[in-house]
XYZ file of C-alpha atoms in Angstrom:
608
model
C 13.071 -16.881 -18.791
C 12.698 -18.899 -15.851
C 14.423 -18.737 -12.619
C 12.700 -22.103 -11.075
C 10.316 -22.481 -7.944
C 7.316 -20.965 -9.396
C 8.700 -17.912 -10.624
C 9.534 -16.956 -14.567
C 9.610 -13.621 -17.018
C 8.019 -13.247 -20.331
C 9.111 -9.847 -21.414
C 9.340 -10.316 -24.832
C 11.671 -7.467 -26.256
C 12.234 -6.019 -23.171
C 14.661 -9.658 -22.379
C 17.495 -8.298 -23.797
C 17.262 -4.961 -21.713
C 17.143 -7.033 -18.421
C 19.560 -9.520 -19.484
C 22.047 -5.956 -19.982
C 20.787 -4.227 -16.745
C 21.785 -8.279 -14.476
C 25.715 -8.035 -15.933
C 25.657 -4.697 -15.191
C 24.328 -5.755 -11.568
C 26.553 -8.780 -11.219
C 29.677 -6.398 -12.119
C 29.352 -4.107 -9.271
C 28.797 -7.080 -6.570
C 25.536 -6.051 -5.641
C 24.176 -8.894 -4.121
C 26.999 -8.817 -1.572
C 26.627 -5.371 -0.894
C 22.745 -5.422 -0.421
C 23.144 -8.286 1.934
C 25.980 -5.553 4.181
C 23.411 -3.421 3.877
C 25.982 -0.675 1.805
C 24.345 2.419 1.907
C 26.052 3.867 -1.142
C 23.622 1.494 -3.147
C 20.743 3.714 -2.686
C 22.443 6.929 -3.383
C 22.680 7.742 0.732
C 26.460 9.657 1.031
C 26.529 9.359 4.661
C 27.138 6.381 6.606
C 23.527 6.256 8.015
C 22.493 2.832 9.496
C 19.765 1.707 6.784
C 16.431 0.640 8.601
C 17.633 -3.432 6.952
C 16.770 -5.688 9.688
C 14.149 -7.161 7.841
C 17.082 -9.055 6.169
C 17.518 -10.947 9.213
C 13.655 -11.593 10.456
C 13.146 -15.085 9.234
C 15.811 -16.405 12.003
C 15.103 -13.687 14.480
C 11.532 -13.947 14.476
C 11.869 -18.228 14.436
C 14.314 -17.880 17.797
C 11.535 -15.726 19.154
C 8.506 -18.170 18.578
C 8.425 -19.988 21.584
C 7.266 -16.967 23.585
C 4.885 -15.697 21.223
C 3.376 -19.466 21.360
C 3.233 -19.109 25.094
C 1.371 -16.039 24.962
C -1.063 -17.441 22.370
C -1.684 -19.944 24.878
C -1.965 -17.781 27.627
C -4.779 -15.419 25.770
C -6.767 -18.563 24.629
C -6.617 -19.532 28.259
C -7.924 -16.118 29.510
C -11.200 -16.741 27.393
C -10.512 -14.588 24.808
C -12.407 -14.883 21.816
C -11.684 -11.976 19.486
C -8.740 -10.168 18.825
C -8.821 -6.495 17.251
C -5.594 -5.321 15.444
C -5.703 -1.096 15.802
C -3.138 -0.315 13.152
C -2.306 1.405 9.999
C -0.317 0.712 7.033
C 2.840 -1.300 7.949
C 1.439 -2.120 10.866
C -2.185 -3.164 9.409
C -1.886 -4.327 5.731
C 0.190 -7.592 7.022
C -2.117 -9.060 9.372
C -4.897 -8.027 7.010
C -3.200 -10.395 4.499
C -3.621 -13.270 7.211
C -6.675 -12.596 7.901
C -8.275 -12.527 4.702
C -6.472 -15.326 3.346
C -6.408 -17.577 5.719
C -9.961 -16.948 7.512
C -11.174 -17.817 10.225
C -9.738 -20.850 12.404
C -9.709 -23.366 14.336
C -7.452 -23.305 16.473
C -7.298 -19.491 16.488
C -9.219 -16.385 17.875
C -11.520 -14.332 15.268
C -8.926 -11.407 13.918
C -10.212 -8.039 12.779
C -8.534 -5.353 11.743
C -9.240 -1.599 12.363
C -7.690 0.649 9.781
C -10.075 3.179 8.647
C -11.383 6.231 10.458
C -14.433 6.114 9.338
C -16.705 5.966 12.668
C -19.691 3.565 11.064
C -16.578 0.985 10.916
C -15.379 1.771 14.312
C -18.969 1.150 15.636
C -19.427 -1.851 13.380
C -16.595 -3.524 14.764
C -17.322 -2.738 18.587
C -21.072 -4.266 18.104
C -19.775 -7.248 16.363
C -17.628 -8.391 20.263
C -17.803 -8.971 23.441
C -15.838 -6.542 24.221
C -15.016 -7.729 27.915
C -13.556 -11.005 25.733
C -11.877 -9.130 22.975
C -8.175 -8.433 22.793
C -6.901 -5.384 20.784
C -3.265 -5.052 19.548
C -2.314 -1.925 20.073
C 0.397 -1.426 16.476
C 2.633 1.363 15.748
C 6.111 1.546 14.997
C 5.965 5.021 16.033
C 3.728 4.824 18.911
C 2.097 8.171 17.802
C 0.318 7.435 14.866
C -2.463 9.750 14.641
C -5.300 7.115 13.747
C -4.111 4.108 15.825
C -3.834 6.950 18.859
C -7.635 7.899 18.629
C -8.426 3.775 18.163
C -7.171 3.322 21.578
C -8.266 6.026 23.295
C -12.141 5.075 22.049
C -11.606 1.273 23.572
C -10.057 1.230 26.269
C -12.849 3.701 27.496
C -14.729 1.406 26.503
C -13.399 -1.233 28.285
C -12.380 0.788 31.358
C -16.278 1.400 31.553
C -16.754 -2.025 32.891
C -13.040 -3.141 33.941
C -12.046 0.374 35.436
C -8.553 -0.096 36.402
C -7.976 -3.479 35.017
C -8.724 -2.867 31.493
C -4.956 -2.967 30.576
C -5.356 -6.631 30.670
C -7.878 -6.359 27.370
C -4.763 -4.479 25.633
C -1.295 -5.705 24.704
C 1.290 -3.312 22.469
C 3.377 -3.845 19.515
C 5.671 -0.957 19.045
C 9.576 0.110 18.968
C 11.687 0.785 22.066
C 11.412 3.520 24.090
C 7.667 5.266 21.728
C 5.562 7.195 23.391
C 3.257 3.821 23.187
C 5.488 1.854 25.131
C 5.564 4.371 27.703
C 1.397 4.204 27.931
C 1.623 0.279 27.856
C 3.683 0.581 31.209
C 1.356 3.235 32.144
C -1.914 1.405 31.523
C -0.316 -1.919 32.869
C -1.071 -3.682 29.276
C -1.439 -7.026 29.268
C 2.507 -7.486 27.307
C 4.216 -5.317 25.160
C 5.959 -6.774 22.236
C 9.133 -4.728 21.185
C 10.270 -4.915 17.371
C 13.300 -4.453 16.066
C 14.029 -0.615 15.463
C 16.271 -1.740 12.229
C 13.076 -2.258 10.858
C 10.223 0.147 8.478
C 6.855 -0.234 8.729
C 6.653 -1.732 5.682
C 9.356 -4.177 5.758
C 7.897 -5.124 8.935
C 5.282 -8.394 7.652
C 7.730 -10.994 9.330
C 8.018 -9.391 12.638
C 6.063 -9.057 15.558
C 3.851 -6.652 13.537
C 2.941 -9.476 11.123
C 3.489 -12.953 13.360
C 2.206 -11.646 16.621
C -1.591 -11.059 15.398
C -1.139 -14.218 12.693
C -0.068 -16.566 15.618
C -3.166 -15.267 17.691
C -5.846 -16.193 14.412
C -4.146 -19.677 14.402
C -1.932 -19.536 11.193
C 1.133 -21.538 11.324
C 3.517 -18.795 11.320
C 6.128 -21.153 12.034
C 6.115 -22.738 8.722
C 5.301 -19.172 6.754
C 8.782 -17.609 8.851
C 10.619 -21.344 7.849
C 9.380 -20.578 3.884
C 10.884 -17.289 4.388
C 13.915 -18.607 5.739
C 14.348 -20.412 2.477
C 13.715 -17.874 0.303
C 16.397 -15.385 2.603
C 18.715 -18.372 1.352
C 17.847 -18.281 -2.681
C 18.177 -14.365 -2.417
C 21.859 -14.132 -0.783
C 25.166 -14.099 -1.827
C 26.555 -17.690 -3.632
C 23.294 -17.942 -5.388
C 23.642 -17.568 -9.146
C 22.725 -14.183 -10.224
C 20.041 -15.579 -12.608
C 18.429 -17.693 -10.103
C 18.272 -14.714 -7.558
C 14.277 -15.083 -7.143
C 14.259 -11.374 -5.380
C 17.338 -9.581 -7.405
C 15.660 -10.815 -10.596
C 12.092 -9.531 -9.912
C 13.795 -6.345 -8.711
C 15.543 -6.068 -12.000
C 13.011 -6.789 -14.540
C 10.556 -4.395 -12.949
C 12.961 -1.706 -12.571
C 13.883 -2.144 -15.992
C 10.489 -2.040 -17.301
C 9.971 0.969 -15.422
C 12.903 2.981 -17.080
C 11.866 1.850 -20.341
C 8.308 3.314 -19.374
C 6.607 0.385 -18.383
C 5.684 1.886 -14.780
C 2.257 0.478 -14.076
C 2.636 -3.078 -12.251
C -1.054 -4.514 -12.921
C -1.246 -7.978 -10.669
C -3.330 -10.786 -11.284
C -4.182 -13.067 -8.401
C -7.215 -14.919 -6.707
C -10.030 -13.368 -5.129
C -8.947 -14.241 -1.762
C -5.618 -13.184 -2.459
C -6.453 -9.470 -2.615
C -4.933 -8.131 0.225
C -1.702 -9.108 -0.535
C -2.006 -6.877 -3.793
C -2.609 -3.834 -0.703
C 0.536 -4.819 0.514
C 2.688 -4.920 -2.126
C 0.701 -1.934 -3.776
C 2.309 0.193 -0.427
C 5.509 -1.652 -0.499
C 6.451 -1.190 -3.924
C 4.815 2.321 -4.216
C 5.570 4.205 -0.760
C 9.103 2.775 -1.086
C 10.106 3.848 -5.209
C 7.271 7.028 -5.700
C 9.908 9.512 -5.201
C 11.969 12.229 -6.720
C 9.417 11.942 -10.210
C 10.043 8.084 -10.254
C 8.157 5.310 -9.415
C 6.481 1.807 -10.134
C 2.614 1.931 -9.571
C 0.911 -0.770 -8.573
C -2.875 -1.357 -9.654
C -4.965 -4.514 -9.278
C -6.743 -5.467 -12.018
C -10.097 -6.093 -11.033
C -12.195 -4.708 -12.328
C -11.024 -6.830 -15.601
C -11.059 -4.591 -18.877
C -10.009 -5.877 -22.461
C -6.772 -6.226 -23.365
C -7.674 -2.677 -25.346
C -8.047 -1.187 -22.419
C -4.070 -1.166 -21.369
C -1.534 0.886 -22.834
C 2.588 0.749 -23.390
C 2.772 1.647 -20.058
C 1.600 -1.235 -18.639
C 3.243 -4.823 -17.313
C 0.930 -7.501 -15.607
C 2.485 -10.149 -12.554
C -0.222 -13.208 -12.288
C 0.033 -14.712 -8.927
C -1.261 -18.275 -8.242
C -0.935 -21.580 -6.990
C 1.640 -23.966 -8.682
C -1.675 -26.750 -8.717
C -3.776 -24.437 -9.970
C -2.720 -21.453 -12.683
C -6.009 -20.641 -14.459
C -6.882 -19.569 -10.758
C -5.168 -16.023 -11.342
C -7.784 -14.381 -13.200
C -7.023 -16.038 -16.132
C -9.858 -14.594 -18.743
C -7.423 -12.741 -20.541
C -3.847 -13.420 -19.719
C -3.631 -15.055 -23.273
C -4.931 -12.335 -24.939
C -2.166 -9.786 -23.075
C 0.404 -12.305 -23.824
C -0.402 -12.394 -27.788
C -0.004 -8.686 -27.836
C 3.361 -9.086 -25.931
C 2.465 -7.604 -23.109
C 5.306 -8.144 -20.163
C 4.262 -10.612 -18.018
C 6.058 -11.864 -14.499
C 4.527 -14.915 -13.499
C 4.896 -16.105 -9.932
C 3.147 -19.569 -8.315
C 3.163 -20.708 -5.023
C 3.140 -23.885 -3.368
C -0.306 -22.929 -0.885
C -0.877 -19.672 0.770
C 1.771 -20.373 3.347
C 4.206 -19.510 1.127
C 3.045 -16.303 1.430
C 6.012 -16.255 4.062
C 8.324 -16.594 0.788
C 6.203 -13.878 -1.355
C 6.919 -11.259 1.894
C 10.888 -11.451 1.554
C 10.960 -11.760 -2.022
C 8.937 -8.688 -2.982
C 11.523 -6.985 0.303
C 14.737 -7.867 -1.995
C 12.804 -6.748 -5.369
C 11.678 -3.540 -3.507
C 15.458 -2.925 -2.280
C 16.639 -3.917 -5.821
C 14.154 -1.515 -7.616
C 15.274 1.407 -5.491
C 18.794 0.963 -6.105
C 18.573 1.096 -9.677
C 16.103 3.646 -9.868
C 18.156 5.878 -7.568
C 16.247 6.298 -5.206
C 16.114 5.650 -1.160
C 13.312 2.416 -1.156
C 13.210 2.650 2.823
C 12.303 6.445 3.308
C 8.534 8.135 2.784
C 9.905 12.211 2.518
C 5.759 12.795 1.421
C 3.754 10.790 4.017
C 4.761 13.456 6.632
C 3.209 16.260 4.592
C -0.707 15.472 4.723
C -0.028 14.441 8.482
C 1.456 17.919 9.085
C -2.296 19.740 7.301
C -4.329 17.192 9.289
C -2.709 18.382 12.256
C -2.910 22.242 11.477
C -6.342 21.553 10.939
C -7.320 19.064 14.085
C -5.468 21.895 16.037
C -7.931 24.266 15.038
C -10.842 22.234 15.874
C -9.647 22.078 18.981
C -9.495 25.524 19.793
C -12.705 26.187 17.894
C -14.278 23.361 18.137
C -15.180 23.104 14.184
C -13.291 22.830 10.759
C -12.023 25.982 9.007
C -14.872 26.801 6.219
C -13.731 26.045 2.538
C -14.463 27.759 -0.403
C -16.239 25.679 -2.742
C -16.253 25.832 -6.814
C -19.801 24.197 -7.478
C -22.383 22.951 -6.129
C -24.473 20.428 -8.326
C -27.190 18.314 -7.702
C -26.207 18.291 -3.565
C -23.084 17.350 -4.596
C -20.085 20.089 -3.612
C -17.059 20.506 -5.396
C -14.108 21.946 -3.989
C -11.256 22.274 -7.148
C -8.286 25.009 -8.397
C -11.606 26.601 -10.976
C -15.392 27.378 -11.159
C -17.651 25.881 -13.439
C -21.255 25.858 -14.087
C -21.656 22.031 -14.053
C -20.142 18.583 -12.427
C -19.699 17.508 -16.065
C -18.192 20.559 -17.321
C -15.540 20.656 -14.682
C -14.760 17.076 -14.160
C -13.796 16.792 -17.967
C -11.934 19.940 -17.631
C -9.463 18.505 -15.302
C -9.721 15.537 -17.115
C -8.401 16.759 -20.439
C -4.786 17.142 -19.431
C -2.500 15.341 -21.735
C -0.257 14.426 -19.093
C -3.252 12.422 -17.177
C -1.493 8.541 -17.421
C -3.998 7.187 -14.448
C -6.438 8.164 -12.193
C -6.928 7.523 -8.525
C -10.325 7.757 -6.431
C -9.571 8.071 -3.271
C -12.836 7.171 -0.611
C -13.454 8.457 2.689
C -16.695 6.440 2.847
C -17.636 3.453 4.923
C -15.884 0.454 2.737
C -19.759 -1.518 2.205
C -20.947 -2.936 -1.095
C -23.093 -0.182 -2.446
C -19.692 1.458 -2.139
C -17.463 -1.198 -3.521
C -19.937 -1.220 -6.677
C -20.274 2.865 -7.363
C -16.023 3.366 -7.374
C -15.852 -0.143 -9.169
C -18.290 1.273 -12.134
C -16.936 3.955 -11.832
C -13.392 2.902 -12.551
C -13.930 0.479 -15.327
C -15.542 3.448 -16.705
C -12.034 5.395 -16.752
C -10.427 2.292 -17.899
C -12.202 2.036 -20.926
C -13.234 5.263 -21.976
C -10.007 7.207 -20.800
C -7.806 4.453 -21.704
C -5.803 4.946 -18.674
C -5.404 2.687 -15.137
C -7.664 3.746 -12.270
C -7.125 2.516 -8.530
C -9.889 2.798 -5.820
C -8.540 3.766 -2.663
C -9.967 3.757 0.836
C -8.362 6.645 3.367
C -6.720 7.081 5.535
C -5.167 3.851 4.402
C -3.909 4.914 1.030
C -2.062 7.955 2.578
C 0.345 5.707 4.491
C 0.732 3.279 1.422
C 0.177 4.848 -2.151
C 0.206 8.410 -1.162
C 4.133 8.326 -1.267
C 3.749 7.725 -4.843
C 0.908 9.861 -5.309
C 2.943 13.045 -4.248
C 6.465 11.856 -4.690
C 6.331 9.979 -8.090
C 5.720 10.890 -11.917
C 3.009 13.952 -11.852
C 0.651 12.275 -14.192
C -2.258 11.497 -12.152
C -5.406 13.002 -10.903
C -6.650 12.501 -7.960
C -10.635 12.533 -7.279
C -11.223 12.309 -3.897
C -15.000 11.421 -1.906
C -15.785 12.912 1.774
C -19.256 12.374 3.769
C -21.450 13.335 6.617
C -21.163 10.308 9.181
C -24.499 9.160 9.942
C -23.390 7.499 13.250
C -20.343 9.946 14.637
C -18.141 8.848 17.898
C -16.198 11.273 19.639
C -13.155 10.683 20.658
C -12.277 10.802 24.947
C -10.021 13.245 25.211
C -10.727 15.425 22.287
C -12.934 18.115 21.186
C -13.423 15.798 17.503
C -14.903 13.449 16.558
C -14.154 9.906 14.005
C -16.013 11.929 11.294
C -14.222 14.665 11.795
C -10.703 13.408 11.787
C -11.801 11.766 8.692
C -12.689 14.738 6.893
C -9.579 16.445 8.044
C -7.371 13.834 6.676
C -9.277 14.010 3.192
C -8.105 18.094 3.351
C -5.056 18.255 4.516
C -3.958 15.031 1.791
C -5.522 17.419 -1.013
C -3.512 20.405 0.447
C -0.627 18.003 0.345
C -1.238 17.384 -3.392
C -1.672 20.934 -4.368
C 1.714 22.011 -2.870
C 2.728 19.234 -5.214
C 1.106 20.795 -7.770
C -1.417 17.834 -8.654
C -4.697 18.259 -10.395
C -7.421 16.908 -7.446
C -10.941 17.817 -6.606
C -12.341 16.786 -3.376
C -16.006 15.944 -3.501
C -18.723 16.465 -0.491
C -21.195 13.573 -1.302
C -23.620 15.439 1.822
C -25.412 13.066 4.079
C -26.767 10.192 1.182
C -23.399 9.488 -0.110
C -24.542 6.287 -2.221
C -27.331 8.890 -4.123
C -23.966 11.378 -4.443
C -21.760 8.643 -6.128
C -24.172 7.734 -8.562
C -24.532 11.703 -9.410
C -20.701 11.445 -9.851
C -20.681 8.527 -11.646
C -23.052 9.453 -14.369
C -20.612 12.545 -15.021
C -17.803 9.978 -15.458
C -20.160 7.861 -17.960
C -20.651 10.615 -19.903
C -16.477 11.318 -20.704
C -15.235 11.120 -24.226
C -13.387 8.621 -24.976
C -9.304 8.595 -25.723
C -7.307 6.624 -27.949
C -4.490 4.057 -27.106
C -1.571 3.038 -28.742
C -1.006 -0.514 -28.248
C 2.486 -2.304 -26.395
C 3.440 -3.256 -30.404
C 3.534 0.351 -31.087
C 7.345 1.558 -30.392
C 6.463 5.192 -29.677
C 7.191 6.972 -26.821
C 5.447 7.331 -23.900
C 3.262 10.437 -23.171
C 5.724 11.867 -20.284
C 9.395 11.728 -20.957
C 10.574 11.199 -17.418
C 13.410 10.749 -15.241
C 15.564 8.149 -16.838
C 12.637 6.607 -18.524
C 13.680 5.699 -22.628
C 12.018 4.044 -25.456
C 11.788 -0.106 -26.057
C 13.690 0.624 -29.282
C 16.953 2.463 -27.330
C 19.382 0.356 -27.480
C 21.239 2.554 -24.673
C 21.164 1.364 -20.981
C 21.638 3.777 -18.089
C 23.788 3.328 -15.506
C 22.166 1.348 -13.005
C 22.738 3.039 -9.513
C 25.466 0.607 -8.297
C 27.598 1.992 -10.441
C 27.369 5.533 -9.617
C 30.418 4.977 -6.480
C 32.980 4.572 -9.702
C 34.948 7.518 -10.266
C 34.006 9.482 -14.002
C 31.097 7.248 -14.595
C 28.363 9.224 -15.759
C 25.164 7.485 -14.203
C 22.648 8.831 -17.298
C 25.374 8.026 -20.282
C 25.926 5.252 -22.137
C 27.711 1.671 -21.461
């Protein structure tokens, strides 16, 4: 199937299922009502304003271009040469898409982006400017965001050390009206403040000032990505054929595939490309990983044979229209011949990534409507904050982190898990063996360097073919504002294996009584206190003070699994986990899609 402009399903049997679930769409108006924003859609009784101004952006943010231009101009003018994003999630993963796809340019400023606690980063990035000609964006929706908080407070001592009581002009804000960080900006006489629109989330939030502001500043032409946008806002509303709905349709073929237990999105895409899989990963999974639902998003590199994916899996390849074989194609004929799903979306160039933003928005909204869920809420994110803070609280008044029982200690490597063992091996495979375990998810509080990179990369490819189940690498804190909605809110089927270090280079933080390192470390605890309450199956691992020599301890345990056997996609069994409205390929019942659950004696899990 084939909706035009780059975009076109081959699902194989699973056709006829979406084909069902679009009438039953198309009968209940939904495109109209998404485009009202009609709460009742996502299950919300009240009459709560949804956070759906990102429906609008694409104008907005094209009336408001001429003043972001002039401020461009202004900072070029000042001598600026580097600008430093301080941000997290919403707020980060967007200009981290420009950035890495578009590079460095001409006609722009060199833009990093600070996202990570982890206080050899933090110093890597201050001795890589002059910081007396370095800008930093200030970005949270919020304006309290625990990480972006301690960020600023480190620079602009930094910069106050040589600027005193000028070194508001090195800072400018991106934030909502009337946060606690709009109140400093006025405070600290920042440079400007750039207010978003509160109708917004975080992670909706690519086309607004979050997104464009720091994009305009590296030189991309953000006036052509918000124009593509525009034109994709156009394909997506009302009047547009159903079937050539380029967001509705996405939404509906991968909610579909996730209710018939296809709930592991595996993308496809160019190397440089990347970090717009980060972005969609939190998109799709911090907006649908609730209530035991969810679509999980995994990249697939590391590459693994075609024998390495299960039933559970469907793949989206992402390209350019002049160039398909440029989305990792090594194997995308072999998935196809064993009928794997497949979603295929090409673009134009990488400024269409402007289109890719709003379209993946509408899917997002789509998939959360018909998995019942609310897409623009994150009930779990708050949790691990809420430990990190008991915990930071504590180290404030004692100045150290509460002592933790550990279960093993092997090799200089520390365990901390639910159950003692004699061994690494012995009680890695133990939590391992759990028939329930559908994917895996490393999750690094380690300085994101090669060495790194290679030892979690082995180390997953390892799981992938051995344990014949998906395995993401994720670096904190980033992952618990993205994928650790899912993690805690979705299908309990993973384990979680999660890395913590001694800092070899530690920064305290003005103000405070801890330090980068030790925020880090609290984060990594209070996420895996977070997961217990959810009852999840994690172990949190102290690689000491040579963390590369502690990986490679880990990661000959993990070599050393016993394999599992996979069914293939042909095989029409059932998935491990019967979940919440998940059925088999071969049902030939559909349930209710959520727009249907406002109609009086419908019964939303029944048949048509």
């Amino acid at each position: 199937m084939s909706s035009g402009n780059g975009f076109s399903l081959a699902l194989g049997k699973y056709q006829k299922r979406v084909d069902a679930r679009m009438k039953l769409v198309q009968n209940k108006n939904f495109v109209d009502r998404l485009w009202t924003k009609d709460s009742s859609l996502f299950r919300i009784k009240d009459k709560t304003a949804l956070p759906m101004g990102w429906l609008d952006l694409p104008g907005k943010m094209l009336e408001a271009l001429p003043s972001v231009n002039d401020f461009c101009k202004e900072i070029r003018h000042a001598g600026f040469e580097n600008v430093v994003l301080l941000g997290m999630g919403g707020s980060s993963l967007a200009p981290l898409v420009f950035r890495d796809t578009f590079g460095l340019l001409k006609n722009g400023l060199n833009l990093m982006v600070l996202d990570t606690t982890e206080p050899e980063t933090v110093k890597k990035v201050e001795n890589s400017i002059n910081i007396n000609k370095t800008l930093f964006i200030v970005s949270s929706k919020s304006g309290s965001t625990a990480e972006v908080s301690a960020f600023y407070e480190y620079f602009y001592y930094r910069v106050a050390a040589g600027k005193r009581e000028h070194a508001g002009e090195n800072f400018i804000a991106i934030t909502d009206e009337g946060s606690p960080l709009a109140d400093l900006a006025v405070k600290k006489k920042f440079r400007r403040t750039f207010i978003n629109f509160s109708d917004v989330g975080g992670r909706f939030s690519a086309l607004s000032y979050f997104g464009i502001v720091p994009a305009a500043l590296a030189g991309v032409n953000v006036k052509e990505i918000l124009l593509r946008a525009k034109d994709m806002a156009e394909l997506c509303r009302p009047g547009t054929a159903l079937n050539e709905n380029p967001g509705v349709m996405l939404g509906i073929a991968v909610a579909e595939l996730t209710l018939r237990g296809c709930d592991k999105l595996t993308y496809l895409m160019p190397k440089h490309l990347e970090s717009f899989g980060l972005w969609m990963e939190q998109l799709v999974a911090e907006s649908t990983g609730k209530q035991g639902k969810g679509v999980m998003p995994f990249s697939g590199s590391p590459l693994c044979g075609a024998s390495c994916y299960g039933k559970d899996r469907f793949f989206v390849k992402t390209g350019f229209l002049n160039d398909q074989n440029d989305a990792q194609p090594v194997f995308a004929a072999e998935l196809e011949a064993l009928k794997y799903p497949m979603i295929n979306i090409f673009m134009k160039d990488e400024l269409d990534l402007g289109k890719e933003f709003f379209r993946w928005e509408i899917a997002t909204a789509t998939i959360g409507a018909i998995l019942g869920i609310n897409p623009f809420d994150q009930p779990n994110v708050q949790e691990s904050k809420k430990f990190t803070g008991v915990l930071l609280e504590k180290v404030e008044k004692d100045g150290k982190l509460p002592r933790m029982e550990p279960s093993l200690c092997d090799e200089s490597v520390i365990y901390y898990a639910g159950e003692k063992k004699e061994n690494g091996k012995d009680l890695m495979e133990d939590l391992m063996k759990d028939i329930k375990l559908e994917y895996v998810a490393f999750q690094a509080y380690l300085p994101e360097e090669t060495e790194v990179n290679k030892a979690l990369s082995d180390m997953q490819m390892t799981i992938q073919k051995n344990l014949k189940v998906p395995a993401s690498v994720q670096y904190g804190p980033r992952y618990l504002h993205s994928t650790g909605q899912y993690h805690k809110g979705g299908p309990n089927t993973g384990f979680f294996i999660q890395f913590v270090s001694n800092s070899a280079v530690d920064i305290h933080i003005p103000g405070h009584k801890f330090t980068f390192g030790m925020l880090k470390r609290a984060q990594a605890i209070g996420d895996r206190e977070a997961l217990l309450k959810h009852k999840r199956k994690v172990v949190l691992i102290d690689l000491g003070d040579d963390y590369i020599a502690g990986l490679n301890t880990v990661k000959r345990i993990i070599d050393t699994l016993q394999p599992r056997q996979l069914s293939q996609p042909k095989s029409a069994a059932q998935p491990k986990v019967k979940r919440k409205n998940t059925y088999s390929a071969s049902d030939n019942t559909i349930p209710q899609a959520i727009v249907l659950l406002n109609t009086p004696g419908v019964n939303p899990g029944g048949k048509e």
